[in-house]
Short mmCIF file of N, CA and C in Angstrom, two decimals:
data_model
loop_
_atom_site.label_atom_id
_atom_site.label_comp_id
_atom_site.label_asym_id
_atom_site.label_seq_id
_atom_site.Cartn_x
_atom_site.Cartn_y
_atom_site.Cartn_z
N UNK A 1 22.34 44.72 -46.37
CA UNK A 1 21.57 44.98 -45.17
C UNK A 1 22.35 44.50 -43.94
N UNK A 2 22.26 45.30 -42.88
CA UNK A 2 23.01 45.08 -41.63
C UNK A 2 22.69 43.73 -40.99
N UNK A 3 21.38 43.34 -41.06
CA UNK A 3 21.03 42.05 -40.44
C UNK A 3 21.72 40.90 -41.14
N UNK A 4 21.83 41.00 -42.53
CA UNK A 4 22.47 39.92 -43.28
C UNK A 4 23.94 39.83 -42.92
N UNK A 5 24.59 40.95 -42.80
CA UNK A 5 26.02 40.98 -42.42
C UNK A 5 26.21 40.32 -41.07
N UNK A 6 25.31 40.68 -40.10
CA UNK A 6 25.43 40.11 -38.77
C UNK A 6 25.23 38.59 -38.83
N UNK A 7 24.33 38.15 -39.60
CA UNK A 7 24.04 36.72 -39.73
C UNK A 7 25.27 36.01 -40.28
N UNK A 8 25.89 36.56 -41.32
CA UNK A 8 27.06 36.01 -41.96
C UNK A 8 28.20 35.88 -40.86
N UNK A 9 28.40 36.92 -40.13
CA UNK A 9 29.43 36.93 -39.11
C UNK A 9 29.14 35.82 -38.02
N UNK A 10 27.89 35.72 -37.65
CA UNK A 10 27.58 34.73 -36.64
C UNK A 10 27.75 33.32 -37.13
N UNK A 11 27.37 33.10 -38.39
CA UNK A 11 27.57 31.71 -39.00
C UNK A 11 29.07 31.42 -39.11
N UNK A 12 29.84 32.43 -39.36
CA UNK A 12 31.32 32.16 -39.42
C UNK A 12 31.84 31.86 -38.03
N UNK A 13 31.37 32.56 -37.02
CA UNK A 13 31.79 32.28 -35.61
C UNK A 13 31.40 30.85 -35.27
N UNK A 14 30.23 30.41 -35.61
CA UNK A 14 29.78 29.07 -35.29
C UNK A 14 30.61 27.97 -36.04
N UNK A 15 30.97 28.27 -37.22
CA UNK A 15 31.80 27.31 -37.99
C UNK A 15 33.12 26.98 -37.26
N UNK A 16 33.69 28.01 -36.61
CA UNK A 16 35.02 27.82 -35.93
C UNK A 16 34.90 27.73 -34.43
N UNK A 17 33.67 27.62 -33.92
CA UNK A 17 33.51 27.69 -32.44
C UNK A 17 34.35 26.63 -31.71
N UNK A 18 34.27 25.40 -32.08
CA UNK A 18 34.95 24.32 -31.33
C UNK A 18 36.49 24.55 -31.38
N UNK A 19 37.03 24.75 -32.58
CA UNK A 19 38.52 24.92 -32.66
C UNK A 19 38.96 26.19 -32.04
N UNK A 20 38.15 27.30 -32.11
CA UNK A 20 38.53 28.52 -31.44
C UNK A 20 38.50 28.40 -29.91
N UNK A 21 37.53 27.70 -29.41
CA UNK A 21 37.45 27.57 -27.94
C UNK A 21 38.60 26.74 -27.46
N UNK A 22 38.91 25.63 -28.15
CA UNK A 22 40.00 24.80 -27.72
C UNK A 22 41.31 25.58 -27.80
N UNK A 23 41.53 26.38 -28.82
CA UNK A 23 42.79 27.16 -29.01
C UNK A 23 42.81 28.15 -27.87
N UNK A 24 41.73 28.84 -27.61
CA UNK A 24 41.74 29.75 -26.50
C UNK A 24 42.05 29.19 -25.17
N UNK A 25 41.52 28.01 -24.94
CA UNK A 25 41.68 27.31 -23.64
C UNK A 25 43.20 26.93 -23.52
N UNK A 26 43.82 26.46 -24.55
CA UNK A 26 45.16 25.99 -24.54
C UNK A 26 46.15 27.11 -24.51
N UNK A 27 45.97 28.11 -25.42
CA UNK A 27 47.05 29.12 -25.52
C UNK A 27 46.57 30.53 -25.27
N UNK A 28 45.27 30.76 -24.95
CA UNK A 28 44.79 32.14 -24.65
C UNK A 28 44.72 33.08 -25.82
N UNK A 29 44.61 32.56 -27.01
CA UNK A 29 44.57 33.43 -28.20
C UNK A 29 43.29 33.17 -28.91
N UNK A 30 42.73 34.23 -29.57
CA UNK A 30 41.55 34.05 -30.41
C UNK A 30 41.85 34.40 -31.83
N UNK A 31 41.23 33.68 -32.74
CA UNK A 31 41.40 33.95 -34.15
C UNK A 31 40.46 35.02 -34.57
N UNK A 32 40.84 35.70 -35.62
CA UNK A 32 39.95 36.78 -36.26
C UNK A 32 39.62 36.31 -37.68
N UNK A 33 38.71 35.34 -37.75
CA UNK A 33 38.48 34.74 -39.12
C UNK A 33 37.86 35.76 -40.02
N UNK A 34 37.15 36.71 -39.54
CA UNK A 34 36.54 37.72 -40.46
C UNK A 34 37.58 38.42 -41.24
N UNK A 35 38.71 38.70 -40.59
CA UNK A 35 39.85 39.43 -41.32
C UNK A 35 40.85 38.42 -41.84
N UNK A 36 40.55 37.15 -41.91
CA UNK A 36 41.41 36.14 -42.50
C UNK A 36 42.59 35.78 -41.57
N UNK A 37 42.47 36.08 -40.28
CA UNK A 37 43.58 35.72 -39.40
C UNK A 37 43.29 34.35 -38.79
N UNK A 38 44.00 33.37 -39.28
CA UNK A 38 43.82 31.99 -38.81
C UNK A 38 45.20 31.59 -38.21
N UNK A 39 45.17 30.82 -37.12
CA UNK A 39 46.43 30.41 -36.57
C UNK A 39 46.26 29.00 -36.00
N UNK A 40 47.36 28.39 -35.74
CA UNK A 40 47.36 27.08 -35.11
C UNK A 40 47.94 27.29 -33.72
N UNK A 41 47.65 26.29 -32.86
CA UNK A 41 48.14 26.39 -31.51
C UNK A 41 49.69 26.24 -31.49
N UNK A 42 50.35 27.20 -30.90
CA UNK A 42 51.84 27.13 -30.93
C UNK A 42 52.33 25.97 -30.11
N UNK A 43 53.52 25.59 -30.30
CA UNK A 43 54.23 24.58 -29.49
C UNK A 43 54.39 25.18 -28.16
N UNK A 44 53.91 24.58 -27.11
CA UNK A 44 54.03 25.06 -25.77
C UNK A 44 55.21 24.48 -25.02
N UNK A 45 55.84 25.14 -24.13
CA UNK A 45 56.97 24.57 -23.43
C UNK A 45 56.58 23.30 -22.69
N UNK A 46 57.42 22.32 -22.79
CA UNK A 46 57.17 21.07 -22.10
C UNK A 46 56.32 20.08 -22.85
N UNK A 47 55.81 20.52 -24.00
CA UNK A 47 54.99 19.59 -24.80
C UNK A 47 55.87 18.98 -25.85
N UNK A 48 55.60 17.79 -26.24
CA UNK A 48 56.38 17.13 -27.25
C UNK A 48 55.51 17.01 -28.50
N UNK A 49 56.09 16.89 -29.64
CA UNK A 49 55.37 16.76 -30.90
C UNK A 49 55.29 15.28 -31.19
N UNK A 50 54.15 14.85 -31.71
CA UNK A 50 53.92 13.48 -32.13
C UNK A 50 54.91 13.12 -33.22
N UNK A 51 55.51 11.96 -33.23
CA UNK A 51 56.26 11.50 -34.38
C UNK A 51 55.38 11.47 -35.61
N UNK A 52 55.98 11.73 -36.79
CA UNK A 52 55.14 11.77 -37.98
C UNK A 52 54.24 10.62 -38.18
N UNK A 53 54.68 9.42 -37.86
CA UNK A 53 53.86 8.23 -38.08
C UNK A 53 52.65 8.21 -37.13
N UNK A 54 52.86 8.66 -35.90
CA UNK A 54 51.78 8.74 -34.90
C UNK A 54 50.76 9.84 -35.30
N UNK A 55 51.32 10.97 -35.75
CA UNK A 55 50.42 12.05 -36.17
C UNK A 55 49.56 11.55 -37.42
N UNK A 56 50.20 10.84 -38.29
CA UNK A 56 49.52 10.37 -39.51
C UNK A 56 48.41 9.35 -39.06
N UNK A 57 48.73 8.49 -38.13
CA UNK A 57 47.72 7.52 -37.65
C UNK A 57 46.57 8.21 -36.95
N UNK A 58 46.87 9.20 -36.11
CA UNK A 58 45.83 9.95 -35.46
C UNK A 58 44.96 10.65 -36.42
N UNK A 59 45.51 11.30 -37.38
CA UNK A 59 44.75 12.07 -38.42
C UNK A 59 43.82 11.06 -39.18
N UNK A 60 44.37 9.91 -39.52
CA UNK A 60 43.61 8.91 -40.22
C UNK A 60 42.43 8.43 -39.42
N UNK A 61 42.69 8.19 -38.16
CA UNK A 61 41.63 7.72 -37.24
C UNK A 61 40.47 8.77 -37.15
N UNK A 62 40.86 10.03 -37.05
CA UNK A 62 39.84 11.11 -37.03
C UNK A 62 39.07 11.16 -38.37
N UNK A 63 39.72 11.01 -39.51
CA UNK A 63 39.10 11.10 -40.75
C UNK A 63 38.15 9.89 -40.99
N UNK A 64 38.39 8.78 -40.31
CA UNK A 64 37.53 7.58 -40.48
C UNK A 64 36.26 7.68 -39.66
N UNK A 65 36.18 8.63 -38.67
CA UNK A 65 34.99 8.74 -37.88
C UNK A 65 33.80 9.16 -38.74
N UNK A 66 32.67 8.64 -38.40
CA UNK A 66 31.46 9.05 -39.09
C UNK A 66 31.09 10.46 -38.67
N UNK A 67 30.29 11.14 -39.45
CA UNK A 67 29.89 12.51 -39.08
C UNK A 67 29.28 12.59 -37.66
N UNK A 68 28.46 11.63 -37.33
CA UNK A 68 27.77 11.67 -36.01
C UNK A 68 28.84 11.42 -34.90
N UNK A 69 29.80 10.52 -35.12
CA UNK A 69 30.83 10.26 -34.12
C UNK A 69 31.75 11.51 -33.93
N UNK A 70 32.07 12.12 -35.08
CA UNK A 70 32.95 13.33 -34.98
C UNK A 70 32.18 14.43 -34.25
N UNK A 71 30.90 14.55 -34.52
CA UNK A 71 30.04 15.47 -33.84
C UNK A 71 30.07 15.24 -32.32
N UNK A 72 29.94 13.99 -31.94
CA UNK A 72 29.91 13.58 -30.50
C UNK A 72 31.28 13.94 -29.87
N UNK A 73 32.35 13.67 -30.58
CA UNK A 73 33.69 13.93 -30.10
C UNK A 73 33.86 15.42 -29.85
N UNK A 74 33.41 16.25 -30.84
CA UNK A 74 33.51 17.70 -30.70
C UNK A 74 32.69 18.20 -29.53
N UNK A 75 31.50 17.63 -29.31
CA UNK A 75 30.70 18.05 -28.16
C UNK A 75 31.38 17.63 -26.81
N UNK A 76 31.89 16.44 -26.79
CA UNK A 76 32.65 15.98 -25.64
C UNK A 76 33.83 16.95 -25.29
N UNK A 77 34.58 17.28 -26.32
CA UNK A 77 35.68 18.22 -26.12
C UNK A 77 35.23 19.54 -25.57
N UNK A 78 34.10 20.04 -26.16
CA UNK A 78 33.57 21.30 -25.73
C UNK A 78 33.07 21.22 -24.28
N UNK A 79 32.43 20.15 -23.95
CA UNK A 79 31.95 19.95 -22.55
C UNK A 79 33.16 19.95 -21.57
N UNK A 80 34.24 19.29 -21.99
CA UNK A 80 35.40 19.22 -21.10
C UNK A 80 36.04 20.59 -20.97
N UNK A 81 36.08 21.38 -22.04
CA UNK A 81 36.64 22.78 -21.88
C UNK A 81 35.71 23.60 -20.95
N UNK A 82 34.44 23.43 -21.12
CA UNK A 82 33.47 24.16 -20.25
C UNK A 82 33.75 23.76 -18.77
N UNK A 83 33.82 22.48 -18.55
CA UNK A 83 34.04 22.02 -17.17
C UNK A 83 35.32 22.57 -16.60
N UNK A 84 36.41 22.56 -17.38
CA UNK A 84 37.69 23.03 -16.82
C UNK A 84 37.70 24.54 -16.63
N UNK A 85 36.92 25.31 -17.49
CA UNK A 85 36.92 26.73 -17.37
C UNK A 85 36.17 27.10 -16.06
N UNK A 86 35.19 26.25 -15.63
CA UNK A 86 34.38 26.54 -14.45
C UNK A 86 35.09 26.09 -13.19
N UNK A 87 36.17 25.35 -13.24
CA UNK A 87 36.86 24.84 -12.04
C UNK A 87 37.55 26.04 -11.31
#
């Protein structure tokens, strides 16, 4: 049924909404998750990569967040992207 297919597509969009909006804000690209096209934000000129230990520590700190705190962080990031897009 067409309604079911639309619902599935919308749920998939919502699953990736935060990461997709951040990626679009940073590099101007959108993922096509429906067709299996997933990408990471490319290295941008002038940006440095975190040393492996720093990246590991940052990842660990994010993984230690409770679900509610991770949700709040995602909302804060989304609010900041909204604010900057409107400037």
